[in-house]
mmCIF file of C-alpha atoms in Angstrom:
data_model
loop_
_atom_site.group_PDB
_atom_site.id
_atom_site.type_symbol
_atom_site.label_atom_id
_atom_site.label_comp_id
_atom_site.label_asym_id
_atom_site.label_seq_id
_atom_site.Cartn_x
_atom_site.Cartn_y
_atom_site.Cartn_z
ATOM 1 C CA MET A 27 74.831 -36.351 -11.891
ATOM 2 C CA SER A 28 72.433 -33.869 -12.323
ATOM 3 C CA ARG A 29 71.104 -32.420 -15.833
ATOM 4 C CA SER A 30 68.392 -29.953 -16.699
ATOM 5 C CA LEU A 31 66.981 -29.082 -20.310
ATOM 6 C CA VAL A 32 64.276 -26.098 -20.478
ATOM 7 C CA VAL A 33 61.432 -27.338 -22.434
ATOM 8 C CA ASP A 34 58.388 -25.536 -23.743
ATOM 9 C CA LEU A 35 55.259 -26.966 -22.892
ATOM 10 C CA ARG A 36 53.212 -24.918 -24.739
ATOM 11 C CA ARG A 37 54.271 -27.076 -27.667
ATOM 12 C CA ALA A 38 54.338 -30.603 -25.466
ATOM 13 C CA GLY A 39 50.650 -31.697 -25.962
ATOM 14 C CA PRO A 40 48.836 -33.862 -24.082
ATOM 15 C CA GLY A 41 51.103 -35.500 -21.180
ATOM 16 C CA TRP A 42 53.682 -34.104 -19.621
ATOM 17 C CA ASP A 43 55.804 -37.053 -19.373
ATOM 18 C CA PRO A 44 59.245 -36.214 -17.899
ATOM 19 C CA VAL A 45 61.595 -38.550 -20.364
ATOM 20 C CA ARG A 46 59.606 -38.303 -23.177
ATOM 21 C CA LEU A 47 59.518 -34.128 -23.170
ATOM 22 C CA ALA A 48 63.899 -34.422 -22.268
ATOM 23 C CA SER A 49 64.719 -36.537 -24.609
ATOM 24 C CA SER A 50 62.815 -34.970 -27.280
ATOM 25 C CA ALA A 51 64.112 -31.450 -26.295
ATOM 26 C CA PHE A 52 67.709 -32.405 -26.042
ATOM 27 C CA GLN A 53 69.921 -31.490 -28.945
ATOM 28 C CA TRP A 54 73.482 -32.901 -30.086
ATOM 29 C CA PRO A 55 76.315 -29.982 -30.522
ATOM 30 C CA THR A 56 76.123 -29.918 -34.999
ATOM 31 C CA ARG A 57 73.802 -29.990 -37.503
ATOM 32 C CA ALA A 58 74.988 -33.061 -38.707
ATOM 33 C CA PRO A 59 71.972 -35.640 -39.868
ATOM 34 C CA LEU A 60 71.195 -37.791 -37.501
ATOM 35 C CA ALA A 61 70.488 -41.594 -37.701
ATOM 36 C CA SER A 62 69.163 -44.210 -35.205
ATOM 37 C CA LEU A 63 72.115 -47.018 -33.601
ATOM 38 C CA ARG A 64 69.966 -49.078 -35.324
ATOM 39 C CA GLU A 65 70.206 -47.958 -38.669
ATOM 40 C CA LEU A 66 73.931 -47.315 -38.059
ATOM 41 C CA ALA A 67 74.210 -50.847 -36.076
ATOM 42 C CA SER A 68 73.080 -54.759 -35.651
ATOM 43 C CA SER A 69 73.146 -55.946 -32.165
ATOM 44 C CA LEU A 70 74.691 -59.360 -31.390
ATOM 45 C CA PRO A 71 73.681 -62.092 -28.606
ATOM 46 C CA PRO A 72 76.211 -63.780 -26.225
ATOM 47 C CA GLY A 73 78.011 -66.288 -28.051
ATOM 48 C CA THR A 74 78.578 -68.802 -24.657
ATOM 49 C CA VAL A 75 78.541 -69.644 -21.411
ATOM 50 C CA THR A 76 81.130 -69.207 -18.583
ATOM 51 C CA ARG A 77 81.063 -70.462 -14.672
ATOM 52 C CA ALA A 78 82.937 -68.480 -11.849
ATOM 53 C CA GLY A 79 86.841 -68.662 -12.333
ATOM 54 C CA SER A 80 87.489 -67.571 -15.823
ATOM 55 C CA PRO A 81 88.509 -63.911 -16.151
ATOM 56 C CA VAL A 82 85.463 -61.647 -17.451
ATOM 57 C CA ILE A 83 85.665 -58.246 -18.311
ATOM 58 C CA THR A 84 81.990 -56.903 -16.849
ATOM 59 C CA PRO A 85 81.330 -52.847 -16.948
ATOM 60 C CA ALA A 86 82.145 -52.384 -13.078
ATOM 61 C CA ASN A 87 85.523 -53.247 -14.373
ATOM 62 C CA VAL A 88 86.098 -50.264 -16.238
ATOM 63 C CA ALA A 89 87.327 -46.874 -15.514
ATOM 64 C CA ALA A 90 84.503 -44.586 -16.055
ATOM 65 C CA SER A 91 86.506 -41.449 -16.469
ATOM 66 C CA THR A 92 89.094 -42.803 -18.289
ATOM 67 C CA GLY A 93 87.449 -45.856 -20.312
ATOM 68 C CA VAL A 94 90.814 -48.290 -19.401
ATOM 69 C CA ILE A 95 90.011 -51.372 -18.031
ATOM 70 C CA ARG A 96 91.416 -52.205 -14.928
ATOM 71 C CA ARG A 97 91.395 -55.812 -14.573
ATOM 72 C CA ARG A 98 88.689 -58.857 -14.999
ATOM 73 C CA SER A 99 86.701 -60.689 -12.683
ATOM 74 C CA THR A 100 86.629 -64.690 -11.652
ATOM 75 C CA LYS A 101 83.975 -64.245 -9.719
ATOM 76 C CA TYR A 102 81.277 -63.814 -12.641
ATOM 77 C CA GLN A 103 79.157 -66.264 -14.236
ATOM 78 C CA GLY A 104 76.620 -66.586 -17.266
ATOM 79 C CA SER A 105 76.257 -65.475 -20.179
ATOM 80 C CA VAL A 106 79.682 -63.491 -22.393
ATOM 81 C CA PHE A 107 80.535 -62.443 -25.107
ATOM 82 C CA ALA A 108 83.639 -63.909 -26.283
ATOM 83 C CA VAL A 109 86.717 -62.294 -28.295
ATOM 84 C CA GLY A 110 87.761 -64.160 -32.226
ATOM 85 C CA LEU A 111 86.694 -66.751 -33.936
ATOM 86 C CA ARG A 112 83.132 -66.816 -34.333
ATOM 87 C CA GLY A 113 82.502 -63.964 -31.753
ATOM 88 C CA LEU A 114 82.973 -60.434 -31.649
ATOM 89 C CA ARG A 115 85.428 -59.395 -33.901
ATOM 90 C CA SER A 116 87.951 -55.657 -34.415
ATOM 91 C CA GLY A 117 85.451 -52.750 -34.935
ATOM 92 C CA ASP A 118 82.625 -54.226 -32.584
ATOM 93 C CA VAL A 119 81.820 -51.729 -29.969
ATOM 94 C CA LEU A 120 80.329 -52.883 -26.310
ATOM 95 C CA VAL A 121 78.286 -50.282 -24.883
ATOM 96 C CA PRO A 122 77.470 -50.755 -20.732
ATOM 97 C CA PRO A 123 73.816 -50.684 -19.247
ATOM 98 C CA SER A 124 74.881 -47.243 -16.945
ATOM 99 C CA ALA A 125 74.968 -44.433 -19.095
ATOM 100 C CA SER A 126 78.251 -43.354 -17.014
ATOM 101 C CA GLY A 127 79.764 -46.210 -18.508
ATOM 102 C CA PRO A 128 82.263 -46.441 -20.937
ATOM 103 C CA ALA A 129 81.626 -47.768 -24.239
ATOM 104 C CA LEU A 130 84.555 -50.079 -25.424
ATOM 105 C CA LEU A 131 86.213 -50.830 -29.299
ATOM 106 C CA ILE A 132 86.660 -54.119 -29.046
ATOM 107 C CA ASP A 133 90.397 -54.727 -31.639
ATOM 108 C CA ASP A 134 93.064 -57.464 -31.857
ATOM 109 C CA ARG A 135 94.214 -55.969 -28.212
ATOM 110 C CA LEU A 136 91.729 -58.035 -26.979
ATOM 111 C CA ASN A 137 91.670 -61.663 -28.452
ATOM 112 C CA GLY A 138 90.441 -64.140 -26.441
ATOM 113 C CA ALA A 139 89.094 -61.622 -24.266
ATOM 114 C CA LEU A 140 85.487 -62.739 -22.346
ATOM 115 C CA PHE A 141 83.100 -60.027 -21.524
ATOM 116 C CA SER A 142 79.482 -59.847 -19.582
ATOM 117 C CA SER A 143 76.690 -60.273 -21.368
ATOM 118 C CA ARG A 144 75.950 -56.990 -19.829
ATOM 119 C CA PHE A 145 76.942 -55.078 -22.421
ATOM 120 C CA THR A 146 74.776 -54.394 -25.454
ATOM 121 C CA ALA A 147 77.573 -55.712 -28.566
ATOM 122 C CA LEU A 148 76.741 -53.980 -31.694
ATOM 123 C CA ARG A 149 78.183 -54.398 -35.009
ATOM 124 C CA PRO A 150 78.115 -51.197 -37.391
ATOM 125 C CA LEU A 151 77.659 -51.961 -40.702
ATOM 126 C CA ALA A 152 80.733 -51.546 -43.471
ATOM 127 C CA SER A 153 80.140 -48.575 -44.333
ATOM 128 C CA VAL A 154 80.450 -47.128 -40.384
ATOM 129 C CA ASP A 155 83.308 -45.945 -39.200
ATOM 130 C CA SER A 156 83.309 -47.957 -35.618
ATOM 131 C CA LEU A 157 85.690 -45.393 -33.751
ATOM 132 C CA TRP A 158 83.225 -42.563 -34.654
ATOM 133 C CA ILE A 159 80.322 -44.361 -32.698
ATOM 134 C CA TRP A 160 82.382 -44.705 -30.109
ATOM 135 C CA ALA A 161 84.095 -41.633 -29.292
ATOM 136 C CA VAL A 162 79.928 -39.977 -29.679
ATOM 137 C CA LEU A 163 78.771 -41.885 -27.117
ATOM 138 C CA ASN A 164 81.827 -42.044 -24.446
ATOM 139 C CA SER A 165 81.630 -38.609 -24.753
ATOM 140 C CA ARG A 166 80.217 -35.493 -22.617
ATOM 141 C CA SER A 167 76.972 -34.877 -24.608
ATOM 142 C CA GLY A 168 76.894 -38.885 -25.348
ATOM 143 C CA CYS A 169 76.805 -39.221 -21.793
ATOM 144 C CA ALA A 170 74.283 -36.936 -21.212
ATOM 145 C CA ARG A 171 71.757 -39.024 -23.964
ATOM 146 C CA ARG A 172 72.439 -41.899 -22.905
ATOM 147 C CA ALA A 173 71.141 -40.444 -19.129
ATOM 148 C CA LEU A 174 67.815 -39.609 -20.450
ATOM 149 C CA LEU A 175 67.565 -43.069 -21.878
ATOM 150 C CA ALA A 176 68.670 -44.359 -18.428
ATOM 151 C CA ALA A 177 66.049 -41.727 -16.579
ATOM 152 C CA GLY A 178 62.778 -43.655 -18.573
ATOM 153 C CA SER A 179 64.157 -47.098 -16.589
ATOM 154 C CA THR A 180 63.081 -48.037 -12.742
ATOM 155 C CA THR A 181 66.456 -49.986 -12.681
ATOM 156 C CA GLY A 182 68.565 -46.789 -13.489
ATOM 157 C CA VAL A 183 69.836 -48.437 -16.881
ATOM 158 C CA VAL A 184 69.992 -47.643 -20.684
ATOM 159 C CA LYS A 185 67.498 -50.960 -22.190
ATOM 160 C CA THR A 186 69.338 -52.115 -25.249
ATOM 161 C CA THR A 187 65.964 -51.871 -27.358
ATOM 162 C CA ASP A 188 65.987 -47.797 -26.399
ATOM 163 C CA LEU A 189 69.950 -47.585 -27.290
ATOM 164 C CA LEU A 190 69.168 -48.670 -30.311
ATOM 165 C CA ASP A 191 66.378 -46.366 -30.939
ATOM 166 C CA MET A 192 68.716 -43.474 -29.614
ATOM 167 C CA THR A 193 69.601 -41.234 -32.480
ATOM 168 C CA LEU A 194 73.351 -40.310 -33.201
ATOM 169 C CA PRO A 195 75.019 -37.159 -35.693
ATOM 170 C CA VAL A 196 76.788 -38.935 -38.378
ATOM 171 C CA PRO A 197 78.841 -36.697 -40.117
ATOM 172 C CA PRO A 198 79.992 -36.282 -43.810
ATOM 173 C CA LEU A 199 82.572 -39.212 -44.334
ATOM 174 C CA ALA A 200 85.398 -36.610 -44.740
ATOM 175 C CA HIS A 201 84.553 -34.535 -41.411
ATOM 176 C CA ALA A 202 84.541 -38.364 -40.068
ATOM 177 C CA GLU A 203 88.178 -38.309 -41.366
ATOM 178 C CA GLU A 204 89.984 -35.173 -40.267
ATOM 179 C CA LEU A 205 89.022 -36.129 -36.989
ATOM 180 C CA ARG A 206 89.990 -39.687 -37.370
ATOM 181 C CA GLN A 207 93.376 -39.511 -35.822
ATOM 182 C CA ALA A 208 92.938 -37.449 -32.960
ATOM 183 C CA LEU A 209 90.024 -39.896 -31.509
ATOM 184 C CA ALA A 210 92.804 -43.180 -32.525
ATOM 185 C CA ARG A 211 94.933 -41.324 -30.287
ATOM 186 C CA ILE A 212 92.704 -40.643 -27.521
ATOM 187 C CA GLU A 213 91.231 -44.576 -27.959
ATOM 188 C CA GLU A 214 94.550 -45.779 -27.794
ATOM 189 C CA ARG A 215 95.269 -44.508 -24.090
ATOM 190 C CA THR A 216 92.096 -46.375 -22.725
ATOM 191 C CA HIS A 217 94.561 -49.104 -23.274
ATOM 192 C CA GLN A 218 96.804 -49.867 -20.710
ATOM 193 C CA ALA A 219 98.391 -52.830 -18.719
ATOM 194 C CA GLU A 220 95.570 -54.398 -16.298
ATOM 195 C CA ALA A 221 95.659 -55.948 -12.871
ATOM 196 C CA PRO A 222 95.931 -58.988 -12.344
ATOM 197 C CA ALA A 223 92.790 -60.687 -11.659
ATOM 198 C CA GLU A 224 91.606 -62.002 -8.275
ATOM 199 C CA SER A 225 92.909 -65.223 -7.423
ATOM 200 C CA THR A 226 93.297 -67.762 -4.145
ATOM 201 C CA TRP A 227 96.710 -68.908 -2.815
ATOM 202 C CA TRP A 228 97.689 -71.716 -0.290
ATOM 203 C CA THR A 229 100.563 -70.328 2.574
ATOM 204 C CA THR A 230 101.714 -71.490 5.788
ATOM 205 C CA ALA A 231 102.774 -68.620 7.713
ATOM 206 C CA ASP A 232 103.905 -68.480 12.041
ATOM 207 C CA LEU A 233 101.871 -65.207 12.889
ATOM 208 C CA ARG A 234 103.311 -65.504 15.899
ATOM 209 C CA VAL A 235 106.748 -63.645 14.626
ATOM 210 C CA ARG A 236 105.287 -61.529 12.195
ATOM 211 C CA ASN A 237 104.289 -57.817 13.002
ATOM 212 C CA ASP A 238 101.418 -57.437 10.467
ATOM 213 C CA TRP A 239 99.752 -61.060 9.743
ATOM 214 C CA ALA A 240 96.751 -58.769 7.643
ATOM 215 C CA ILE A 241 100.104 -58.660 4.669
ATOM 216 C CA THR A 242 100.393 -62.467 5.441
ATOM 217 C CA LEU A 243 96.917 -62.673 5.070
ATOM 218 C CA ALA A 244 96.679 -60.562 1.400
ATOM 219 C CA THR A 245 99.871 -61.575 -1.024
ATOM 220 C CA PRO A 246 101.315 -65.686 -0.885
ATOM 221 C CA ARG A 247 104.571 -62.716 -1.421
ATOM 222 C CA PRO A 248 105.356 -60.239 0.914
ATOM 223 C CA GLY A 249 108.803 -60.178 0.133
ATOM 224 C CA LEU A 250 107.481 -57.718 -2.586
ATOM 225 C CA LEU A 251 106.604 -54.985 -0.273
ATOM 226 C CA ASP A 252 110.815 -55.228 0.374
ATOM 227 C CA ASP A 253 111.499 -55.390 -3.680
ATOM 228 C CA GLY A 254 112.542 -51.117 -3.823
ATOM 229 C CA GLU A 255 113.491 -47.895 -2.329
ATOM 230 C CA PRO A 256 110.555 -46.345 0.044
ATOM 231 C CA LEU A 257 108.142 -43.497 -1.101
ATOM 232 C CA SER A 258 109.348 -41.534 2.113
ATOM 233 C CA SER A 259 112.949 -41.356 0.114
ATOM 234 C CA PHE A 260 111.641 -38.954 -2.352
ATOM 235 C CA ILE A 261 109.357 -37.102 -0.006
ATOM 236 C CA ARG A 262 110.044 -33.609 1.399
ATOM 237 C CA GLU A 263 106.523 -33.571 2.871
ATOM 238 C CA LEU A 264 103.824 -35.320 3.211
ATOM 239 C CA ALA A 265 100.576 -33.820 4.426
ATOM 240 C CA ARG A 266 96.902 -36.103 5.032
ATOM 241 C CA SER A 267 94.181 -33.133 5.069
ATOM 242 C CA ARG A 268 91.498 -32.788 7.534
ATOM 243 C CA SER A 269 87.492 -32.553 6.878
ATOM 244 C CA THR A 270 86.567 -29.330 4.799
ATOM 245 C CA ARG A 271 82.852 -29.807 4.367
ATOM 246 C CA ASN A 272 81.965 -26.794 7.157
ATOM 247 C CA ALA A 273 83.882 -24.360 5.300
ATOM 248 C CA GLU A 274 82.923 -25.170 1.293
ATOM 249 C CA VAL A 275 81.023 -23.655 -0.554
ATOM 250 C CA PRO A 276 78.660 -25.363 -3.724
ATOM 251 C CA GLU A 277 80.363 -23.126 -6.480
ATOM 252 C CA GLU A 278 83.684 -21.680 -7.179
ATOM 253 C CA VAL A 279 83.587 -17.200 -5.318
ATOM 254 C CA PRO A 280 86.822 -15.479 -5.588
ATOM 255 C CA GLY A 281 89.438 -16.018 -2.546
ATOM 256 C CA THR A 282 88.451 -19.913 -2.872
ATOM 257 C CA LEU A 283 90.032 -22.541 -4.103
ATOM 258 C CA PRO A 284 88.785 -26.194 -5.314
ATOM 259 C CA VAL A 285 88.482 -29.304 -3.276
ATOM 260 C CA VAL A 286 90.268 -31.935 -4.891
ATOM 261 C CA ASP A 287 89.065 -34.994 -3.734
ATOM 262 C CA VAL A 288 89.698 -38.582 -4.631
ATOM 263 C CA SER A 289 86.674 -38.431 -7.560
ATOM 264 C CA SER A 290 88.673 -35.696 -8.483
ATOM 265 C CA LEU A 291 91.722 -37.543 -9.086
ATOM 266 C CA ALA A 292 89.803 -39.641 -11.423
ATOM 267 C CA GLY A 293 89.542 -37.233 -13.565
ATOM 268 C CA LYS A 294 85.999 -35.967 -12.450
ATOM 269 C CA PRO A 295 85.811 -31.857 -12.088
ATOM 270 C CA PRO A 296 85.961 -29.875 -8.962
ATOM 271 C CA ARG A 297 82.243 -29.744 -6.940
ATOM 272 C CA ARG A 298 83.288 -28.240 -3.945
ATOM 273 C CA TRP A 299 85.567 -24.434 -2.622
ATOM 274 C CA VAL A 300 87.036 -23.799 0.617
ATOM 275 C CA GLU A 301 88.675 -20.765 1.416
ATOM 276 C CA PRO A 302 91.952 -21.985 2.241
ATOM 277 C CA GLU A 303 92.904 -20.253 5.279
ATOM 278 C CA THR A 304 89.247 -20.756 6.790
ATOM 279 C CA SER A 305 89.874 -24.720 6.404
ATOM 280 C CA GLY A 306 92.639 -24.807 7.879
ATOM 281 C CA ALA A 307 93.696 -27.938 5.434
ATOM 282 C CA PRO A 308 96.893 -28.152 3.472
ATOM 283 C CA VAL A 309 97.055 -26.015 -0.085
ATOM 284 C CA ILE A 310 98.056 -28.325 -2.928
ATOM 285 C CA ALA A 311 100.675 -26.408 -5.430
ATOM 286 C CA PRO A 312 101.504 -27.367 -8.892
ATOM 287 C CA GLY A 313 104.279 -30.008 -8.891
ATOM 288 C CA ASP A 314 102.887 -31.519 -5.837
ATOM 289 C CA LEU A 315 102.059 -35.731 -6.480
ATOM 290 C CA LEU A 316 98.408 -36.593 -4.718
ATOM 291 C CA ILE A 317 97.471 -39.619 -4.331
ATOM 292 C CA ALA A 318 93.758 -41.846 -3.132
ATOM 293 C CA GLY A 319 93.913 -42.580 0.727
ATOM 294 C CA LEU A 320 90.959 -44.418 0.146
ATOM 295 C CA GLY A 321 90.063 -47.660 -3.070
ATOM 296 C CA ASP A 322 91.384 -49.744 -4.877
ATOM 297 C CA TYR A 323 92.860 -47.564 -7.562
ATOM 298 C CA SER A 324 95.824 -44.778 -6.858
ATOM 299 C CA TYR A 325 94.453 -42.130 -8.958
ATOM 300 C CA ALA A 326 97.842 -40.949 -8.376
ATOM 301 C CA THR A 327 98.683 -37.443 -10.311
ATOM 302 C CA VAL A 328 100.517 -34.641 -10.359
ATOM 303 C CA ALA A 329 98.819 -31.429 -9.747
ATOM 304 C CA GLN A 330 98.805 -29.110 -12.370
ATOM 305 C CA ARG A 331 97.517 -25.622 -10.618
ATOM 306 C CA PRO A 332 96.487 -24.980 -6.565
ATOM 307 C CA GLY A 333 93.330 -26.453 -4.551
ATOM 308 C CA VAL A 334 92.761 -27.462 -0.669
ATOM 309 C CA ALA A 335 93.068 -31.117 0.220
ATOM 310 C CA ASP A 336 90.219 -33.535 0.553
ATOM 311 C CA GLN A 337 91.048 -35.864 3.962
ATOM 312 C CA HIS A 338 90.839 -38.457 2.147
ATOM 313 C CA VAL A 339 94.295 -37.050 -0.421
ATOM 314 C CA PHE A 340 97.761 -37.724 0.603
ATOM 315 C CA VAL A 341 99.748 -34.930 -0.278
ATOM 316 C CA LEU A 342 103.764 -35.368 -1.206
ATOM 317 C CA ARG A 343 105.912 -32.449 -2.059
ATOM 318 C CA LEU A 344 108.433 -33.889 -3.461
ATOM 319 C CA LEU A 345 112.264 -33.323 -2.858
ATOM 320 C CA ASP A 346 112.722 -33.725 -6.490
ATOM 321 C CA HIS A 347 109.443 -32.296 -8.560
ATOM 322 C CA ALA A 348 110.720 -33.746 -12.052
ATOM 323 C CA GLN A 349 110.454 -37.046 -10.792
ATOM 324 C CA ALA A 350 106.720 -37.068 -10.169
ATOM 325 C CA PRO A 351 105.673 -37.989 -13.644
ATOM 326 C CA ALA A 352 107.724 -41.360 -13.031
ATOM 327 C CA LEU A 353 105.707 -41.868 -9.376
ATOM 328 C CA ALA A 354 102.794 -41.187 -10.562
ATOM 329 C CA HIS A 355 103.238 -43.799 -13.243
ATOM 330 C CA TYR A 356 104.724 -46.437 -11.262
ATOM 331 C CA LEU A 357 101.884 -45.645 -8.752
ATOM 332 C CA ASN A 358 99.041 -46.391 -11.538
ATOM 333 C CA GLY A 359 100.428 -48.963 -13.251
ATOM 334 C CA ARG A 360 99.994 -53.057 -13.063
ATOM 335 C CA GLU A 361 103.244 -53.545 -10.335
ATOM 336 C CA GLY A 362 102.009 -50.400 -8.943
ATOM 337 C CA GLN A 363 98.102 -51.083 -7.710
ATOM 338 C CA ALA A 364 99.228 -54.577 -7.087
ATOM 339 C CA THR A 365 100.979 -53.691 -4.393
ATOM 340 C CA ARG A 366 98.412 -50.911 -2.984
ATOM 341 C CA ARG A 367 96.254 -53.848 -2.877
ATOM 342 C CA ILE A 368 98.124 -55.273 -0.447
ATOM 343 C CA LEU A 369 98.806 -52.434 2.218
ATOM 344 C CA LEU A 370 95.212 -51.330 1.433
ATOM 345 C CA ARG A 371 93.145 -51.882 5.581
ATOM 346 C CA GLY A 372 89.900 -52.585 5.620
ATOM 347 C CA SER A 373 86.925 -54.427 4.273
ATOM 348 C CA THR A 374 84.193 -52.209 3.691
ATOM 349 C CA VAL A 375 85.851 -48.861 2.931
ATOM 350 C CA PRO A 376 89.511 -50.055 2.300
ATOM 351 C CA SER A 377 92.162 -47.408 3.333
ATOM 352 C CA LEU A 378 95.733 -46.217 3.673
ATOM 353 C CA LYS A 379 97.407 -45.250 6.369
ATOM 354 C CA ARG A 380 100.217 -42.472 6.429
ATOM 355 C CA ALA A 381 103.033 -45.586 6.700
ATOM 356 C CA ASP A 382 101.464 -47.407 3.954
ATOM 357 C CA ILE A 383 102.428 -44.575 1.345
ATOM 358 C CA GLU A 384 105.804 -44.022 3.624
ATOM 359 C CA ARG A 385 106.871 -48.040 2.967
ATOM 360 C CA PHE A 386 105.204 -47.912 -0.351
ATOM 361 C CA PRO A 387 108.624 -49.853 -2.377
ATOM 362 C CA ILE A 388 109.627 -48.019 -5.731
ATOM 363 C CA PRO A 389 112.205 -50.236 -8.023
ATOM 364 C CA ARG A 390 114.798 -48.372 -9.415
ATOM 365 C CA GLU A 391 113.808 -48.988 -12.544
ATOM 366 C CA ALA A 392 109.939 -47.225 -12.496
ATOM 367 C CA LEU A 393 112.590 -43.701 -12.474
ATOM 368 C CA ASP A 394 113.451 -44.637 -15.887
ATOM 369 C CA TYR A 395 109.927 -43.317 -16.863
ATOM 370 C CA ASP A 396 110.304 -40.333 -19.408
ATOM 371 C CA GLY A 397 106.663 -39.493 -20.461
ATOM 372 C CA ASP A 398 104.525 -36.741 -19.936
ATOM 373 C CA THR A 399 101.897 -36.438 -16.798
ATOM 374 C CA GLU A 400 98.538 -38.207 -17.663
ATOM 375 C CA PRO A 401 96.066 -35.867 -18.835
ATOM 376 C CA GLU A 402 93.707 -34.795 -15.873
ATOM 377 C CA VAL A 403 90.997 -34.485 -18.586
ATOM 378 C CA PRO A 404 88.510 -36.876 -18.345
ATOM 379 C CA LEU A 405 87.595 -39.707 -21.634
ATOM 380 C CA ALA A 406 84.373 -37.750 -21.490
ATOM 381 C CA GLU A 407 85.468 -34.225 -21.815
ATOM 382 C CA GLN A 408 88.574 -34.638 -23.937
ATOM 383 C CA LEU A 409 85.909 -36.355 -27.030
ATOM 384 C CA GLU A 410 83.508 -33.787 -27.265
ATOM 385 C CA GLN A 411 86.487 -31.268 -27.376
ATOM 386 C CA VAL A 412 87.857 -33.079 -30.236
ATOM 387 C CA LEU A 413 84.112 -33.631 -31.609
ATOM 388 C CA TRP A 414 82.256 -30.608 -31.692
ATOM 389 C CA THR A 415 85.059 -28.234 -31.370
ATOM 390 C CA SER A 416 87.173 -28.972 -34.376
#
């Protein structure tokens, strides 16, 4: 992520330290008075220690674009924050060391959870709305401000002391209350079913009689792959693109379409554009179901606008477009993600083949979902629009 600021060096004084200059030039998109986090909240120490085997939520377990806790790690060992009893409580805020990582707002749904001590734990004062602090830190402007703090670190992380010294806008109480309902709806969407934590098992199998012994090693219940109708039965056309690198341009020009890659499916804005005629890649039509071919997560998305698929994105044109939201919801859910991990191949960069997509089992009850398509707008952008444009 790159950002730029214009600084008048004539007023900078001696010592043109880029980090100090950039921090002093940063402006929040509001005229509300500022206060440091140190004035708004207190920092909490970890409360206990855990060994490997306990499910712990680490910064890496939180999806950057959505703020959703994907799963818990059983490999972490060391100091942790525990929710409940004398530990963290509802209203506390956890901030990851990475500026691009989402902060988490603790509530009763996380009772008993353990969090890595790599988070900075904040307890807002009784007079301060913790939801407001969570929203500002996770907004696009908040991430940019945290990125400036990380730029001054040799490790690329935000130190707790620097975070506490960071100033945040503090609006009048009446204005914050007006936005509270909208912010609460956004925060509510960060609570989704988690994928099960990693586990081990013992089993015996005759590998001489199985066609795909890798699946036998991936799950103690390979029969899950037969539990449902194969995804191929819902598809009219399935395409996987080829590389568009030779035909891409770094900015949008007339006649080009955005290249939809895995990061785009995760909610990030497009970074490349291409003329569809010269790329030879499949053109995405609104209503197509898009699935990531690389990585642990499916990021299944229903296309809302035309684009050109990256080589690591599967484009599924369905027989019935009305089923796309239900299929995307299932693929992104706990059961869908668990099945995906069974089918993944490769130890360095796990991926799916076309045959894996076609055989992916879809339970009949998955089609009963009647909710809306999940928003493509990343968490940071949603909060930016509500906080500063409302």
